[in-house]
Amino acid sequence: MITNVDHIGIAVRSIEEVLPYYEKALGLTCEKIEFVDSQKVKTAFLKVGDLHLELLEATSPESPIAKFIKKNGEGVHHIAFHVDDIHSQLKKASAEGIRLINEVPFEGAKEKLVAFLHPKSTHGVLTEFCSQKD
Ligand code: ZN
């Protein structure tokens, strides 16, 4: 079951360059900066009420974020739903004919288990499920 929107992922060229916008112009607080090596990204989490903005910066030209920015420029990259059981949520989506990018969840930022649904079968929105590790 989806319990809430956990975060919104935003692709940026440089976290250092965009943080003043989020922190000074918007007044948000950066809670954490973390590298996710498996995705070749640096992430920054900004708290907005109950959810977070996840700024994503590529750490390699091979990173999915580098490819995204090359194609689309900076901007909204994905929406992440927190789910109570990521395995059954993926099974359910797959049974409904949704293409999964990750059949098996992997460890993302903040030690959460994450998996993505392909934007081609989600009407253009790259969709992430995330849950606490079991
Ligand atoms: Zn995310």
Coordinates of N, CA, C and O and ligand atoms in Angstrom, one line a residue:
M1 N 0.8 -1.2 0.0 CA 0.0 0.0 0.0 C 0.9 1.3 0.0 O 1.9 1.3 0.7
I2 N 0.5 2.2 -0.8 CA 1.2 3.5 -0.8 C 0.7 4.3 0.5 O -0.5 4.4 0.7
T3 N 1.6 4.8 1.3 CA 1.2 5.5 2.5 C 1.3 7.0 2.4 O 0.6 7.7 3.0
N4 N 2.3 7.5 1.6 CA 2.4 8.9 1.4 C 3.5 9.2 0.3 O 4.2 8.3 -0.1
V5 N 3.5 10.5 -0.1 CA 4.6 10.9 -1.0 C 5.8 11.1 -0.1 O 5.8 11.9 0.8
D6 N 6.9 10.4 -0.4 CA 8.1 10.4 0.4 C 9.0 11.6 0.0 O 9.4 12.4 0.8
H7 N 9.2 11.7 -1.3 CA 10.0 12.8 -1.8 C 9.8 13.0 -3.3 O 9.2 12.2 -4.0
I8 N 10.3 14.2 -3.7 CA 10.3 14.5 -5.2 C 11.7 14.7 -5.6 O 12.5 15.5 -4.9
G9 N 12.2 14.0 -6.6 CA 13.5 14.0 -7.0 C 13.7 15.1 -8.1 O 12.9 15.2 -9.0
I10 N 14.7 15.9 -7.9 CA 15.0 17.0 -8.8 C 16.4 16.9 -9.3 O 17.4 16.9 -8.5
A11 N 16.6 16.8 -10.7 CA 17.9 16.7 -11.2 C 18.6 18.1 -11.3 O 18.0 19.0 -11.9
V12 N 19.8 18.2 -10.8 CA 20.5 19.5 -10.9 C 21.9 19.2 -11.4 O 22.5 18.2 -11.3
R13 N 22.5 20.3 -12.0 CA 23.9 20.1 -12.4 C 24.9 20.2 -11.2 O 25.8 19.5 -11.2
S14 N 24.6 21.0 -10.3 CA 25.4 21.2 -9.1 C 24.6 21.5 -7.9 O 24.0 22.5 -7.8
I15 N 24.7 20.6 -6.9 CA 24.0 20.8 -5.6 C 24.5 22.1 -5.0 O 23.7 23.0 -4.5
E16 N 25.8 22.3 -5.0 CA 26.4 23.5 -4.4 C 25.8 24.8 -5.0 O 25.6 25.7 -4.3
E17 N 25.6 24.8 -6.3 CA 25.1 26.0 -7.0 C 23.7 26.2 -6.7 O 23.2 27.4 -6.7
V18 N 22.9 25.1 -6.5 CA 21.4 25.4 -6.4 C 21.0 25.5 -4.9 O 19.9 26.0 -4.6
L19 N 21.8 25.1 -4.0 CA 21.4 25.1 -2.5 C 21.1 26.5 -2.1 O 20.1 26.7 -1.3
P20 N 21.8 27.6 -2.5 CA 21.4 28.9 -2.1 C 20.0 29.3 -2.5 O 19.3 29.9 -1.7
Y21 N 19.5 28.8 -3.6 CA 18.1 29.0 -4.0 C 17.2 28.4 -3.0 O 16.3 29.1 -2.5
Y22 N 17.4 27.1 -2.7 CA 16.4 26.4 -1.8 C 16.6 26.9 -0.4 O 15.6 27.0 0.3
E23 N 17.8 27.2 0.0 CA 18.0 27.6 1.5 C 17.7 29.0 1.7 O 17.1 29.4 2.7
K24 N 18.2 29.9 0.8 CA 18.1 31.3 1.1 C 16.8 31.9 0.5 O 16.0 32.6 1.2
A25 N 16.5 31.6 -0.8 CA 15.4 32.2 -1.4 C 14.1 31.5 -0.9 O 13.1 32.2 -0.8
L26 N 14.1 30.2 -0.7 CA 12.9 29.5 -0.3 C 12.9 29.3 1.3 O 11.8 29.1 1.8
G27 N 14.0 29.4 1.9 CA 14.1 29.2 3.3 C 14.0 27.8 3.8 O 13.6 27.5 5.0
L28 N 14.3 26.8 2.9 CA 14.2 25.4 3.3 C 15.6 25.0 4.0 O 16.6 25.7 3.8
T29 N 15.6 23.9 4.7 CA 16.8 23.4 5.3 C 17.3 22.1 4.7 O 16.5 21.2 4.6
C30 N 18.6 22.1 4.4 CA 19.2 20.9 3.9 C 19.5 20.0 5.1 O 20.3 20.4 5.9
E31 N 18.9 18.8 5.1 CA 19.1 18.0 6.3 C 20.3 17.0 6.1 O 20.9 16.6 7.1
K32 N 20.6 16.7 4.8 CA 21.6 15.6 4.7 C 22.1 15.6 3.2 O 21.3 15.8 2.3
I33 N 23.4 15.4 3.1 CA 24.0 15.2 1.8 C 24.6 13.9 1.8 O 25.3 13.5 2.8
E34 N 24.3 13.1 0.8 CA 24.7 11.7 0.8 C 25.1 11.2 -0.6 O 24.4 11.6 -1.6
F35 N 26.1 10.4 -0.8 CA 26.4 9.8 -2.1 C 25.8 8.4 -2.2 O 25.8 7.7 -1.2
V36 N 25.1 8.2 -3.3 CA 24.6 6.8 -3.6 C 25.5 6.3 -4.8 O 25.2 6.6 -5.9
D37 N 26.5 5.5 -4.4 CA 27.4 5.1 -5.4 C 26.8 4.2 -6.5 O 27.2 4.3 -7.7
S38 N 25.8 3.4 -6.1 CA 25.2 2.5 -7.1 C 24.5 3.2 -8.2 O 24.4 2.8 -9.4
Q39 N 24.1 4.5 -7.9 CA 23.4 5.3 -8.9 C 24.3 6.4 -9.4 O 23.9 7.2 -10.2
K40 N 25.5 6.4 -8.9 CA 26.5 7.5 -9.3 C 25.9 8.9 -9.1 O 25.9 9.7 -10.1
V41 N 25.3 9.1 -7.9 CA 24.7 10.4 -7.7 C 25.1 10.9 -6.3 O 25.4 10.1 -5.3
K42 N 25.1 12.2 -6.2 CA 25.2 12.9 -4.9 C 23.8 13.4 -4.6 O 23.2 14.0 -5.5
T43 N 23.3 13.3 -3.4 CA 21.9 13.7 -3.1 C 21.9 14.7 -2.0 O 22.8 14.6 -1.1
A44 N 21.0 15.6 -2.0 CA 20.8 16.5 -0.9 C 19.3 16.5 -0.5 O 18.4 16.6 -1.5
F45 N 18.9 16.3 0.7 CA 17.5 16.2 1.1 C 17.1 17.5 1.9 O 17.7 17.9 2.9
L46 N 16.1 18.1 1.4 CA 15.5 19.3 2.0 C 14.1 19.0 2.5 O 13.3 18.5 1.7
K47 N 13.9 19.4 3.7 CA 12.6 19.1 4.4 C 11.6 20.1 4.0 O 11.8 21.3 4.0
V48 N 10.4 19.6 3.5 CA 9.2 20.5 3.3 C 8.0 19.8 3.9 O 7.4 18.9 3.4
G49 N 7.7 20.2 5.1 CA 6.6 19.6 5.9 C 7.0 18.1 6.1 O 8.0 17.7 6.5
D50 N 6.0 17.3 5.6 CA 6.2 15.8 5.8 C 7.0 15.2 4.7 O 7.3 14.0 4.7
L51 N 7.3 15.9 3.6 CA 8.0 15.3 2.6 C 9.4 16.0 2.3 O 9.7 17.0 3.0
H52 N 10.1 15.5 1.4 CA 11.4 16.0 1.1 C 11.6 16.3 -0.4 O 11.0 15.7 -1.2
L53 N 12.4 17.3 -0.7 CA 13.0 17.4 -2.0 C 14.3 16.7 -2.0 O 15.1 16.9 -1.1
E54 N 14.5 15.9 -3.0 CA 15.8 15.2 -3.2 C 16.5 15.8 -4.4 O 16.1 15.5 -5.5
L55 N 17.5 16.6 -4.1 CA 18.3 17.1 -5.2 C 19.3 16.0 -5.6 O 19.9 15.4 -4.8
L56 N 19.4 15.8 -6.9 CA 20.3 14.8 -7.5 C 21.3 15.4 -8.4 O 21.0 16.0 -9.4
E57 N 22.6 15.1 -8.1 CA 23.7 15.6 -9.0 C 24.5 14.4 -9.4 O 24.8 13.5 -8.6
A58 N 24.8 14.3 -10.7 CA 25.6 13.2 -11.2 C 27.0 13.2 -10.7 O 27.6 14.3 -10.6
T59 N 27.6 12.1 -10.4 CA 29.0 12.1 -10.0 C 29.8 11.4 -11.1 O 31.0 11.3 -11.0
S60 N 29.2 11.1 -12.2 CA 29.9 10.5 -13.4 C 29.0 10.7 -14.6 O 27.8 10.8 -14.5
P61 N 29.7 10.8 -15.8 CA 28.9 11.0 -17.0 C 28.0 9.8 -17.3 O 27.0 9.8 -18.1
E62 N 28.3 8.6 -16.6 CA 27.5 7.4 -16.8 C 26.2 7.4 -15.9 O 25.4 6.5 -16.0
S63 N 26.1 8.4 -15.0 CA 25.0 8.4 -14.1 C 23.7 8.6 -14.9 O 23.6 9.4 -15.8
P64 N 22.6 8.0 -14.4 CA 21.3 8.2 -15.0 C 20.9 9.7 -15.0 O 20.2 10.2 -15.8
I65 N 21.4 10.4 -13.9 CA 21.1 11.8 -13.8 C 21.8 12.7 -14.9 O 21.3 13.6 -15.5
A66 N 23.1 12.3 -15.2 CA 23.8 13.0 -16.3 C 23.1 12.8 -17.6 O 22.9 13.7 -18.4
K67 N 22.6 11.6 -17.8 CA 21.9 11.3 -19.1 C 20.5 12.1 -19.1 O 20.2 12.6 -20.2
F68 N 19.9 12.1 -18.0 CA 18.6 12.9 -17.9 C 18.8 14.3 -18.2 O 18.1 14.9 -19.0
I69 N 19.8 14.9 -17.6 CA 20.1 16.4 -17.8 C 20.5 16.7 -19.3 O 20.1 17.7 -19.8
K70 N 21.3 15.8 -19.8 CA 21.7 16.0 -21.2 C 20.5 16.0 -22.1 O 20.4 16.8 -23.1
K71 N 19.5 15.2 -21.8 CA 18.3 15.1 -22.7 C 17.2 16.1 -22.3 O 16.7 16.7 -23.2
N72 N 17.0 16.4 -21.0 CA 15.9 17.3 -20.6 C 16.3 18.6 -20.0 O 15.5 19.4 -19.7
G73 N 17.6 18.7 -19.6 CA 18.0 19.8 -18.8 C 17.7 19.6 -17.3 O 17.1 18.5 -17.0
E74 N 17.9 20.5 -16.4 CA 17.6 20.4 -15.0 C 16.1 20.4 -14.8 O 15.4 21.0 -15.6
G75 N 15.6 19.8 -13.8 CA 14.2 19.8 -13.5 C 13.7 18.6 -12.7 O 14.5 17.8 -12.3
V76 N 12.4 18.6 -12.6 CA 11.8 17.5 -11.8 C 12.1 16.1 -12.5 O 12.0 16.0 -13.7
H77 N 12.6 15.2 -11.7 CA 13.1 13.9 -12.2 C 12.2 12.7 -11.9 O 11.9 11.9 -12.7
H78 N 11.8 12.7 -10.6 CA 10.9 11.6 -10.3 C 10.1 11.9 -9.0 O 10.4 12.8 -8.3
I79 N 9.0 11.1 -8.8 CA 8.2 11.2 -7.6 C 8.3 9.9 -6.9 O 8.3 8.8 -7.5
A80 N 8.5 10.0 -5.6 CA 8.7 8.7 -4.8 C 7.6 8.5 -3.8 O 7.3 9.4 -3.0
F81 N 7.0 7.4 -3.9 CA 5.9 7.0 -2.9 C 6.5 6.1 -1.9 O 7.2 5.2 -2.2
H82 N 6.2 6.4 -0.6 CA 6.5 5.5 0.4 C 5.5 4.4 0.5 O 4.3 4.7 0.4
V83 N 6.0 3.2 0.5 CA 5.0 2.0 0.6 C 5.4 1.2 1.8 O 6.5 1.2 2.3
D84 N 4.3 0.5 2.3 CA 4.6 -0.4 3.5 C 5.3 -1.7 3.1 O 6.1 -2.2 3.9
D85 N 5.1 -2.2 1.9 CA 5.7 -3.4 1.5 C 6.1 -3.3 0.0 O 5.3 -3.4 -0.9
I86 N 7.4 -3.0 -0.2 CA 7.9 -2.7 -1.5 C 7.8 -3.9 -2.5 O 7.5 -3.8 -3.6
H87 N 8.0 -5.1 -1.9 CA 7.9 -6.3 -2.7 C 6.5 -6.6 -3.3 O 6.3 -6.8 -4.5
S88 N 5.5 -6.5 -2.4 CA 4.2 -6.7 -2.9 C 3.7 -5.5 -3.8 O 2.9 -5.7 -4.7
Q89 N 4.2 -4.3 -3.5 CA 3.8 -3.2 -4.4 C 4.3 -3.3 -5.8 O 3.7 -3.1 -6.8
L90 N 5.6 -3.8 -5.9 CA 6.2 -4.1 -7.2 C 5.4 -5.2 -7.9 O 5.2 -5.1 -9.2
K91 N 5.1 -6.2 -7.2 CA 4.4 -7.4 -7.8 C 3.0 -6.9 -8.3 O 2.6 -7.3 -9.4
K92 N 2.4 -6.1 -7.5 CA 1.0 -5.6 -8.0 C 1.2 -4.7 -9.2 O 0.4 -4.9 -10.2
A93 N 2.2 -3.8 -9.3 CA 2.4 -3.0 -10.5 C 2.7 -3.9 -11.7 O 2.1 -3.7 -12.8
S94 N 3.5 -4.8 -11.5 CA 3.9 -5.7 -12.6 C 2.7 -6.5 -13.1 O 2.5 -6.7 -14.3
A95 N 1.9 -7.0 -12.2 CA 0.7 -7.7 -12.6 C -0.3 -6.9 -13.4 O -1.1 -7.4 -14.2
E96 N -0.2 -5.5 -13.1 CA -1.1 -4.6 -13.9 C -0.4 -4.2 -15.2 O -0.9 -3.3 -15.9
G97 N 0.7 -4.8 -15.6 CA 1.3 -4.6 -16.8 C 2.3 -3.4 -16.9 O 2.7 -3.0 -17.9
I98 N 2.7 -2.9 -15.7 CA 3.6 -1.8 -15.6 C 5.0 -2.3 -15.7 O 5.4 -3.3 -15.1
R99 N 5.8 -1.7 -16.6 CA 7.2 -2.1 -16.7 C 8.1 -1.6 -15.6 O 8.0 -0.4 -15.2
L100 N 8.8 -2.5 -15.0 CA 9.6 -2.2 -13.8 C 11.1 -1.9 -14.3 O 11.6 -2.7 -15.1
I101 N 11.7 -0.9 -13.8 CA 13.1 -0.7 -14.1 C 13.9 -1.6 -13.2 O 14.9 -2.2 -13.6
N102 N 13.5 -1.7 -12.0 CA 14.1 -2.6 -11.0 C 13.1 -3.7 -10.5 O 12.2 -3.4 -9.8
E103 N 13.4 -4.9 -10.9 CA 12.6 -6.0 -10.5 C 12.8 -6.3 -9.0 O 12.0 -6.7 -8.3
V104 N 14.1 -6.1 -8.6 CA 14.5 -6.3 -7.2 C 14.9 -4.9 -6.6 O 15.7 -4.2 -7.2
P105 N 14.3 -4.6 -5.5 CA 14.7 -3.3 -4.9 C 16.2 -3.3 -4.5 O 16.7 -4.3 -4.2
F106 N 16.7 -2.1 -4.5 CA 18.1 -1.9 -4.1 C 18.2 -0.8 -3.0 O 17.2 -0.1 -2.8
E107 N 19.4 -0.7 -2.3 CA 19.5 0.3 -1.3 C 19.8 1.6 -1.9 O 20.8 1.8 -2.5
G108 N 18.9 2.6 -1.6 CA 19.0 3.9 -2.1 C 19.5 4.8 -1.0 O 20.2 4.3 0.0
A109 N 19.3 6.1 -1.1 CA 19.7 7.1 0.0 C 18.9 6.8 1.3 O 17.9 6.1 1.3
K110 N 19.5 7.2 2.4 CA 18.9 7.1 3.7 C 18.6 5.6 4.1 O 17.7 5.3 4.8
E111 N 19.4 4.7 3.5 CA 19.3 3.3 3.8 C 17.9 2.7 3.5 O 17.5 1.7 4.1
K112 N 17.2 3.3 2.5 CA 15.9 2.8 2.2 C 16.0 1.8 1.0 O 16.9 2.0 0.2
L113 N 15.0 0.9 1.0 CA 14.9 0.1 -0.2 C 14.1 0.8 -1.2 O 13.1 1.3 -0.9
V114 N 14.7 0.9 -2.5 CA 14.0 1.6 -3.5 C 13.9 0.8 -4.8 O 14.7 -0.1 -5.0
A115 N 12.9 1.1 -5.7 CA 12.8 0.5 -7.0 C 12.0 1.5 -7.8 O 11.1 2.2 -7.3
F116 N 12.3 1.5 -9.1 CA 11.7 2.4 -10.1 C 10.8 1.7 -11.1 O 11.0 0.6 -11.5
L117 N 9.7 2.5 -11.4 CA 8.8 2.0 -12.5 C 9.2 2.8 -13.8 O 9.5 4.0 -13.7
H118 N 9.1 2.2 -14.9 CA 9.5 2.9 -16.1 C 8.5 3.9 -16.6 O 7.3 3.7 -16.7
P119 N 9.1 5.2 -16.9 CA 8.2 6.3 -17.3 C 7.3 6.0 -18.5 O 6.3 6.6 -18.7
K120 N 7.8 5.0 -19.4 CA 7.1 4.7 -20.6 C 5.7 4.0 -20.2 O 4.8 4.1 -21.0
S121 N 5.7 3.4 -19.0 CA 4.4 2.7 -18.7 C 3.7 3.5 -17.5 O 2.7 3.0 -17.0
T122 N 4.2 4.7 -17.1 CA 3.6 5.4 -16.1 C 3.2 6.8 -16.6 O 3.2 7.8 -15.9
H123 N 2.9 6.9 -17.9 CA 2.5 8.1 -18.5 C 3.5 9.3 -18.3 O 3.1 10.4 -18.0
G124 N 4.7 9.0 -18.4 CA 5.8 10.0 -18.4 C 6.3 10.4 -17.1 O 7.3 11.2 -17.0
V125 N 5.9 9.8 -16.0 CA 6.4 10.1 -14.7 C 7.3 9.0 -14.1 O 6.8 7.9 -13.8
L126 N 8.6 9.3 -14.1 CA 9.4 8.3 -13.4 C 9.0 8.1 -12.0 O 8.9 9.1 -11.2
T127 N 8.6 6.9 -11.6 CA 8.0 6.7 -10.3 C 8.9 5.7 -9.5 O 9.3 4.7 -9.9
E128 N 9.1 6.2 -8.2 CA 9.9 5.4 -7.3 C 9.0 4.9 -6.2 O 8.2 5.6 -5.7
F129 N 9.2 3.7 -5.8 CA 8.7 3.1 -4.5 C 9.8 3.1 -3.5 O 11.0 2.7 -3.9
C130 N 9.6 3.5 -2.3 CA 10.6 3.3 -1.3 C 10.0 2.8 0.0 O 8.8 3.1 0.3
S131 N 10.8 2.1 0.8 CA 10.3 1.6 2.1 C 11.5 1.4 3.0 O 12.7 1.4 2.6
Q132 N 11.2 1.3 4.3 CA 12.3 1.0 5.2 C 12.8 -0.4 4.9 O 12.0 -1.2 4.4
K133 N 14.0 -0.6 5.2 CA 14.6 -2.0 5.1 C 13.9 -2.9 6.0 O 13.6 -2.6 7.1
D134 N 13.6 -4.2 5.5 CA 12.9 -5.1 6.5 C 13.8 -5.6 7.5 O 15.0 -5.5 7.5
Ligands
ZN1 ZN 14.3 9.3 -5.0

